mmCIF file of C-alpha atoms in Angstrom:
data_model
loop_
_atom_site.group_PDB
_atom_site.id
_atom_site.type_symbol
_atom_site.label_atom_id
_atom_site.label_comp_id
_atom_site.label_asym_id
_atom_site.label_seq_id
_atom_site.Cartn_x
_atom_site.Cartn_y
_atom_site.Cartn_z
ATOM 1 C CA GLY A 69 -8.460 339.344 140.334
ATOM 2 C CA ALA A 70 -11.287 341.682 141.002
ATOM 3 C CA GLY A 71 -11.134 343.593 137.686
ATOM 4 C CA VAL A 72 -9.647 343.562 134.206
ATOM 5 C CA SER A 73 -5.857 343.929 134.237
ATOM 6 C CA GLN A 74 -3.611 344.877 131.387
ATOM 7 C CA SER A 75 0.133 344.793 130.968
ATOM 8 C CA PRO A 76 2.370 346.507 130.443
ATOM 9 C CA ARG A 77 0.753 349.833 131.500
ATOM 10 C CA TYR A 78 3.324 351.708 129.277
ATOM 11 C CA LYS A 79 5.288 350.503 126.258
ATOM 12 C CA VAL A 80 7.805 352.410 124.151
ATOM 13 C CA ALA A 81 8.758 350.767 120.900
ATOM 14 C CA LYS A 82 11.001 351.837 118.101
ATOM 15 C CA ARG A 83 9.377 351.949 114.727
ATOM 16 C CA GLY A 84 9.525 348.540 113.076
ATOM 17 C CA GLN A 85 9.606 346.580 116.315
ATOM 18 C CA ASP A 86 6.907 343.974 117.259
ATOM 19 C CA VAL A 87 4.914 344.436 120.495
ATOM 20 C CA ALA A 88 2.588 342.272 122.504
ATOM 21 C CA LEU A 89 -0.059 343.643 124.812
ATOM 22 C CA ARG A 90 -1.775 341.386 127.400
ATOM 23 C CA CYS A 91 -5.274 341.497 128.820
ATOM 24 C CA ASP A 92 -6.492 339.435 131.823
ATOM 25 C CA PRO A 93 -10.271 339.614 131.918
ATOM 26 C CA ILE A 94 -12.457 339.185 134.894
ATOM 27 C CA SER A 95 -12.491 335.477 135.791
ATOM 28 C CA GLY A 96 -15.363 333.682 134.083
ATOM 29 C CA HIS A 97 -16.130 336.416 131.589
ATOM 30 C CA VAL A 98 -16.958 334.859 128.218
ATOM 31 C CA SER A 99 -16.572 337.977 126.022
ATOM 32 C CA LEU A 100 -13.551 340.134 125.504
ATOM 33 C CA PHE A 101 -13.138 343.290 123.432
ATOM 34 C CA TRP A 102 -10.097 345.260 122.345
ATOM 35 C CA TYR A 103 -10.338 349.035 121.581
ATOM 36 C CA GLN A 104 -7.769 351.527 120.381
ATOM 37 C CA GLN A 105 -7.921 355.108 121.786
ATOM 38 C CA ALA A 106 -5.836 357.718 119.899
ATOM 39 C CA LEU A 107 -4.891 360.894 121.692
ATOM 40 C CA GLY A 108 -7.913 363.156 122.151
ATOM 41 C CA GLN A 109 -10.288 360.661 120.750
ATOM 42 C CA GLY A 110 -12.822 358.164 121.981
ATOM 43 C CA PRO A 111 -11.985 354.407 121.927
ATOM 44 C CA GLU A 112 -12.570 352.605 118.640
ATOM 45 C CA PHE A 113 -13.376 348.943 118.372
ATOM 46 C CA LEU A 114 -10.668 346.552 117.166
ATOM 47 C CA THR A 115 -11.763 342.950 117.766
ATOM 48 C CA TYR A 116 -14.164 340.753 119.817
ATOM 49 C CA PHE A 117 -13.751 337.202 121.302
ATOM 50 C CA GLN A 118 -16.340 334.887 122.664
ATOM 51 C CA ASN A 119 -14.310 332.359 124.610
ATOM 52 C CA GLU A 120 -11.425 331.455 122.326
ATOM 53 C CA ALA A 121 -13.274 332.236 119.080
ATOM 54 C CA GLN A 122 -12.539 335.570 117.397
ATOM 55 C CA LEU A 123 -16.022 336.461 116.213
ATOM 56 C CA ASP A 124 -15.287 339.941 114.883
ATOM 57 C CA LYS A 125 -12.028 341.445 113.718
ATOM 58 C CA SER A 126 -13.520 344.137 111.449
ATOM 59 C CA GLY A 127 -11.837 346.957 113.456
ATOM 60 C CA LEU A 128 -8.243 345.796 113.009
ATOM 61 C CA PRO A 129 -6.580 348.572 111.036
ATOM 62 C CA SER A 130 -4.162 346.428 109.069
ATOM 63 C CA ASP A 131 -2.793 342.944 108.817
ATOM 64 C CA ARG A 132 0.023 343.959 111.178
ATOM 65 C CA PHE A 133 -2.488 343.670 113.976
ATOM 66 C CA PHE A 134 -3.192 340.246 115.382
ATOM 67 C CA ALA A 135 -5.138 339.151 118.422
ATOM 68 C CA GLU A 136 -5.595 335.754 120.151
ATOM 69 C CA ARG A 137 -7.221 334.168 123.098
ATOM 70 C CA PRO A 138 -6.156 330.540 122.853
ATOM 71 C CA GLU A 139 -7.697 329.260 126.133
ATOM 72 C CA GLY A 140 -10.635 331.557 126.309
ATOM 73 C CA SER A 141 -9.209 333.625 129.208
ATOM 74 C CA VAL A 142 -6.049 335.821 128.674
ATOM 75 C CA SER A 143 -5.846 337.626 125.396
ATOM 76 C CA THR A 144 -2.862 339.113 123.582
ATOM 77 C CA LEU A 145 -2.909 341.871 120.997
ATOM 78 C CA LYS A 146 0.195 341.791 118.837
ATOM 79 C CA ILE A 147 1.315 344.484 116.533
ATOM 80 C CA GLN A 148 4.058 343.688 114.066
ATOM 81 C CA ARG A 149 6.394 346.246 112.488
ATOM 82 C CA THR A 150 5.020 349.084 114.613
ATOM 83 C CA GLN A 151 4.428 352.507 112.950
ATOM 84 C CA GLN A 152 4.067 355.925 114.558
ATOM 85 C CA GLU A 153 0.340 355.919 113.789
ATOM 86 C CA ASP A 154 0.014 352.903 116.136
ATOM 87 C CA SER A 155 0.764 355.139 119.102
ATOM 88 C CA ALA A 156 -2.398 355.046 121.269
ATOM 89 C CA VAL A 157 -3.915 353.628 124.388
ATOM 90 C CA TYR A 158 -5.129 350.077 123.892
ATOM 91 C CA LEU A 159 -8.092 349.161 126.103
ATOM 92 C CA CYS A 160 -9.396 345.769 126.839
ATOM 93 C CA ALA A 161 -12.931 345.086 128.154
ATOM 94 C CA SER A 162 -14.683 341.953 129.278
ATOM 95 C CA SER A 163 -18.332 341.047 129.785
ATOM 96 C CA SER A 164 -20.103 338.083 131.371
ATOM 97 C CA ARG A 165 -22.557 337.020 128.718
ATOM 98 C CA SER A 166 -22.191 335.337 125.363
ATOM 99 C CA ALA A 167 -23.809 336.636 122.224
ATOM 100 C CA THR A 168 -26.522 334.026 122.478
ATOM 101 C CA SER A 169 -27.642 334.771 126.020
ATOM 102 C CA ALA A 170 -31.012 336.342 126.637
ATOM 103 C CA VAL A 171 -30.443 337.839 130.017
ATOM 104 C CA GLY A 172 -31.000 341.599 130.551
ATOM 105 C CA PRO A 173 -28.780 344.460 129.400
ATOM 106 C CA SER A 174 -26.562 344.657 132.505
ATOM 107 C CA SER A 175 -25.279 341.179 131.613
ATOM 108 C CA TYR A 176 -23.598 342.720 128.630
ATOM 109 C CA GLU A 177 -21.892 345.499 130.581
ATOM 110 C CA GLN A 178 -18.326 345.864 129.528
ATOM 111 C CA TYR A 179 -15.758 346.221 132.303
ATOM 112 C CA PHE A 180 -12.591 348.019 131.130
ATOM 113 C CA GLY A 181 -8.993 347.608 132.106
ATOM 114 C CA PRO A 182 -6.649 350.539 132.677
ATOM 115 C CA GLY A 183 -5.197 350.264 129.186
ATOM 116 C CA THR A 184 -1.693 350.114 127.712
ATOM 117 C CA ARG A 185 -0.201 353.315 126.445
ATOM 118 C CA LEU A 186 1.940 352.465 123.392
ATOM 119 C CA THR A 187 4.354 355.077 122.111
ATOM 120 C CA VAL A 188 6.118 354.348 118.840
ATOM 121 C CA THR A 189 9.307 356.482 118.279
ATOM 122 C CA ALA B 182 -22.952 352.868 110.381
ATOM 123 C CA GLN B 183 -23.691 354.221 113.790
ATOM 124 C CA THR B 184 -22.014 357.462 114.908
ATOM 125 C CA VAL B 185 -21.881 359.356 118.149
ATOM 126 C CA THR B 186 -21.191 363.092 118.301
ATOM 127 C CA GLN B 187 -20.118 365.173 121.324
ATOM 128 C CA SER B 188 -19.946 368.796 120.346
ATOM 129 C CA GLN B 189 -18.395 370.103 123.459
ATOM 130 C CA PRO B 190 -14.720 369.304 123.686
ATOM 131 C CA GLU B 191 -14.379 371.015 127.107
ATOM 132 C CA MET B 192 -16.760 372.183 129.815
ATOM 133 C CA SER B 193 -16.266 373.614 133.249
ATOM 134 C CA VAL B 194 -18.509 373.830 136.295
ATOM 135 C CA GLN B 195 -18.275 375.339 139.743
ATOM 136 C CA GLU B 196 -18.224 372.955 142.590
ATOM 137 C CA ALA B 197 -21.831 372.233 143.811
ATOM 138 C CA GLU B 198 -23.391 373.584 140.597
ATOM 139 C CA THR B 199 -25.080 371.625 137.781
ATOM 140 C CA VAL B 200 -23.680 370.966 134.321
ATOM 141 C CA THR B 201 -25.091 369.279 131.227
ATOM 142 C CA LEU B 202 -23.006 367.427 128.671
ATOM 143 C CA SER B 203 -24.421 366.965 125.188
ATOM 144 C CA CYS B 204 -24.502 363.895 122.951
ATOM 145 C CA THR B 205 -26.258 363.142 119.644
ATOM 146 C CA TYR B 206 -26.147 359.903 117.741
ATOM 147 C CA ASP B 207 -27.212 358.499 114.454
ATOM 148 C CA THR B 208 -28.551 354.984 113.890
ATOM 149 C CA SER B 209 -31.184 353.227 111.823
ATOM 150 C CA GLU B 210 -31.721 350.681 114.571
ATOM 151 C CA SER B 211 -34.725 350.935 116.913
ATOM 152 C CA ASP B 212 -33.317 348.735 119.712
ATOM 153 C CA TYR B 213 -30.130 349.896 121.299
ATOM 154 C CA TYR B 214 -28.478 351.082 124.523
ATOM 155 C CA LEU B 215 -26.829 354.387 125.345
ATOM 156 C CA PHE B 216 -24.129 354.985 127.964
ATOM 157 C CA TRP B 217 -22.127 357.653 129.570
ATOM 158 C CA TYR B 218 -18.630 356.623 130.626
ATOM 159 C CA LYS B 219 -16.180 358.598 132.772
ATOM 160 C CA GLN B 220 -12.419 358.280 132.163
ATOM 161 C CA PRO B 221 -10.207 359.923 134.798
ATOM 162 C CA PRO B 222 -6.469 360.404 134.193
ATOM 163 C CA SER B 223 -5.930 356.793 135.350
ATOM 164 C CA ARG B 224 -7.520 355.845 131.988
ATOM 165 C CA GLN B 225 -9.897 353.376 133.656
ATOM 166 C CA MET B 226 -13.231 353.657 131.830
ATOM 167 C CA ILE B 227 -16.040 353.730 134.432
ATOM 168 C CA LEU B 228 -19.720 353.304 133.544
ATOM 169 C CA VAL B 229 -21.739 356.302 134.843
ATOM 170 C CA ILE B 230 -25.217 355.605 133.595
ATOM 171 C CA ARG B 231 -27.064 353.399 131.037
ATOM 172 C CA GLN B 232 -30.317 353.960 129.092
ATOM 173 C CA GLU B 233 -32.264 351.334 127.215
ATOM 174 C CA ALA B 234 -33.824 352.887 124.042
ATOM 175 C CA TYR B 235 -37.160 351.105 124.567
ATOM 176 C CA LYS B 236 -37.623 352.768 127.964
ATOM 177 C CA GLN B 237 -39.233 356.197 127.862
ATOM 178 C CA GLN B 238 -38.280 357.008 131.449
ATOM 179 C CA ASN B 239 -34.965 358.790 131.766
ATOM 180 C CA ALA B 240 -32.285 356.916 133.748
ATOM 181 C CA THR B 241 -30.891 358.356 137.025
ATOM 182 C CA GLU B 242 -28.016 357.316 139.194
ATOM 183 C CA ASN B 243 -27.655 359.488 142.362
ATOM 184 C CA ARG B 244 -26.308 362.878 141.091
ATOM 185 C CA PHE B 245 -26.272 361.785 137.467
ATOM 186 C CA SER B 246 -29.315 361.823 135.162
ATOM 187 C CA VAL B 247 -29.954 361.777 131.447
ATOM 188 C CA ASN B 248 -32.390 363.474 129.082
ATOM 189 C CA PHE B 249 -33.058 360.930 126.372
ATOM 190 C CA GLN B 250 -34.916 362.277 123.362
ATOM 191 C CA LYS B 251 -35.294 359.264 121.021
ATOM 192 C CA ALA B 252 -36.879 361.115 118.127
ATOM 193 C CA ALA B 253 -34.212 363.774 118.165
ATOM 194 C CA LYS B 254 -31.435 361.135 118.809
ATOM 195 C CA SER B 255 -30.196 363.139 121.676
ATOM 196 C CA PHE B 256 -28.752 361.795 124.986
ATOM 197 C CA SER B 257 -27.498 364.516 127.387
ATOM 198 C CA LEU B 258 -25.993 363.931 130.788
ATOM 199 C CA LYS B 259 -26.749 366.216 133.813
ATOM 200 C CA ILE B 260 -24.441 366.203 136.773
ATOM 201 C CA SER B 261 -25.957 367.839 139.833
ATOM 202 C CA ASP B 262 -24.046 369.114 142.867
ATOM 203 C CA SER B 263 -20.762 368.744 140.987
ATOM 204 C CA GLN B 264 -17.814 367.535 143.038
ATOM 205 C CA LEU B 265 -14.045 367.816 142.420
ATOM 206 C CA GLY B 266 -13.975 364.080 141.835
ATOM 207 C CA ASP B 267 -16.229 364.498 138.849
ATOM 208 C CA ALA B 268 -13.437 366.058 136.840
ATOM 209 C CA ALA B 269 -12.616 363.689 133.965
ATOM 210 C CA MET B 270 -13.221 362.916 130.302
ATOM 211 C CA TYR B 271 -16.844 361.905 129.670
ATOM 212 C CA PHE B 272 -17.724 359.698 126.713
ATOM 213 C CA CYS B 273 -21.106 359.058 125.362
ATOM 214 C CA ALA B 274 -21.434 355.577 123.790
ATOM 215 C CA TYR B 275 -23.930 353.548 121.783
ATOM 216 C CA ARG B 276 -24.390 349.821 121.552
ATOM 217 C CA ARG B 277 -26.687 348.009 119.151
ATOM 218 C CA ASN B 278 -28.982 345.473 121.014
ATOM 219 C CA SER B 279 -28.026 342.324 119.066
ATOM 220 C CA GLY B 280 -26.219 340.169 121.542
ATOM 221 C CA ASN B 281 -22.845 341.239 122.729
ATOM 222 C CA THR B 282 -21.918 344.059 120.378
ATOM 223 C CA PRO B 283 -19.075 346.540 120.562
ATOM 224 C CA LEU B 284 -19.555 350.070 121.880
ATOM 225 C CA VAL B 285 -19.346 353.085 119.555
ATOM 226 C CA PHE B 286 -17.888 356.122 121.403
ATOM 227 C CA GLY B 287 -17.984 359.843 120.810
ATOM 228 C CA LYS B 288 -14.839 361.920 121.016
ATOM 229 C CA GLY B 289 -15.399 362.936 124.615
ATOM 230 C CA THR B 290 -15.906 366.087 126.680
ATOM 231 C CA ARG B 291 -13.276 367.120 129.179
ATOM 232 C CA LEU B 292 -15.035 368.366 132.343
ATOM 233 C CA SER B 293 -13.211 370.629 134.787
ATOM 234 C CA VAL B 294 -14.611 371.321 138.214
ATOM 235 C CA ILE B 295 -13.652 374.647 139.850
ATOM 236 C CA ALA B 296 -13.425 374.823 143.580
#
């Protein structure tokens, strides 16, 4: 597709349920980021992939959060035993260059998807 | 740790007028990028303008320009000839220039445009 897509756009989960959020990056983009955006706040970094390797997961708030990108394209963010504080918009972004590339700044531009709004009741 | 502060939760501007959104940041790095993103109700984050810290010249993109004051760690966005379509949340963001690093965002400013 032409841009980053995410599904579902909206998800309502009962507290304690597991959820899986999907991100389809722009074709060929090496890098993929997940961000969490709470209501009225700016996005906060969760985790980063370069191809299938998860290079940084320092932003994941707890061990209930797990992300994978097994084939280096589509990524899934999984939240186990959801809590009310997990309610947020989850944004995915992809960019075309790897961490080791030396091309100019626009190569690292992150293109965002429309996000998944998760509501935990 | 790097932080980004937007002190104006809400701003409004008359159509065709000019508005300035403020942003300050804190970092010990000397090499970084700064961004302004627009987020309409559709939630799609759209890049408005980018500034490289090593460049003294302020970036401009059509009606959008920035005032980058590196010593003061200030990065404001000026929107000229405001249009109804400019109404959105605006986020200031920072990224360290060390490969492909994550963005650090401020809390945002909600801009309303009055017809």
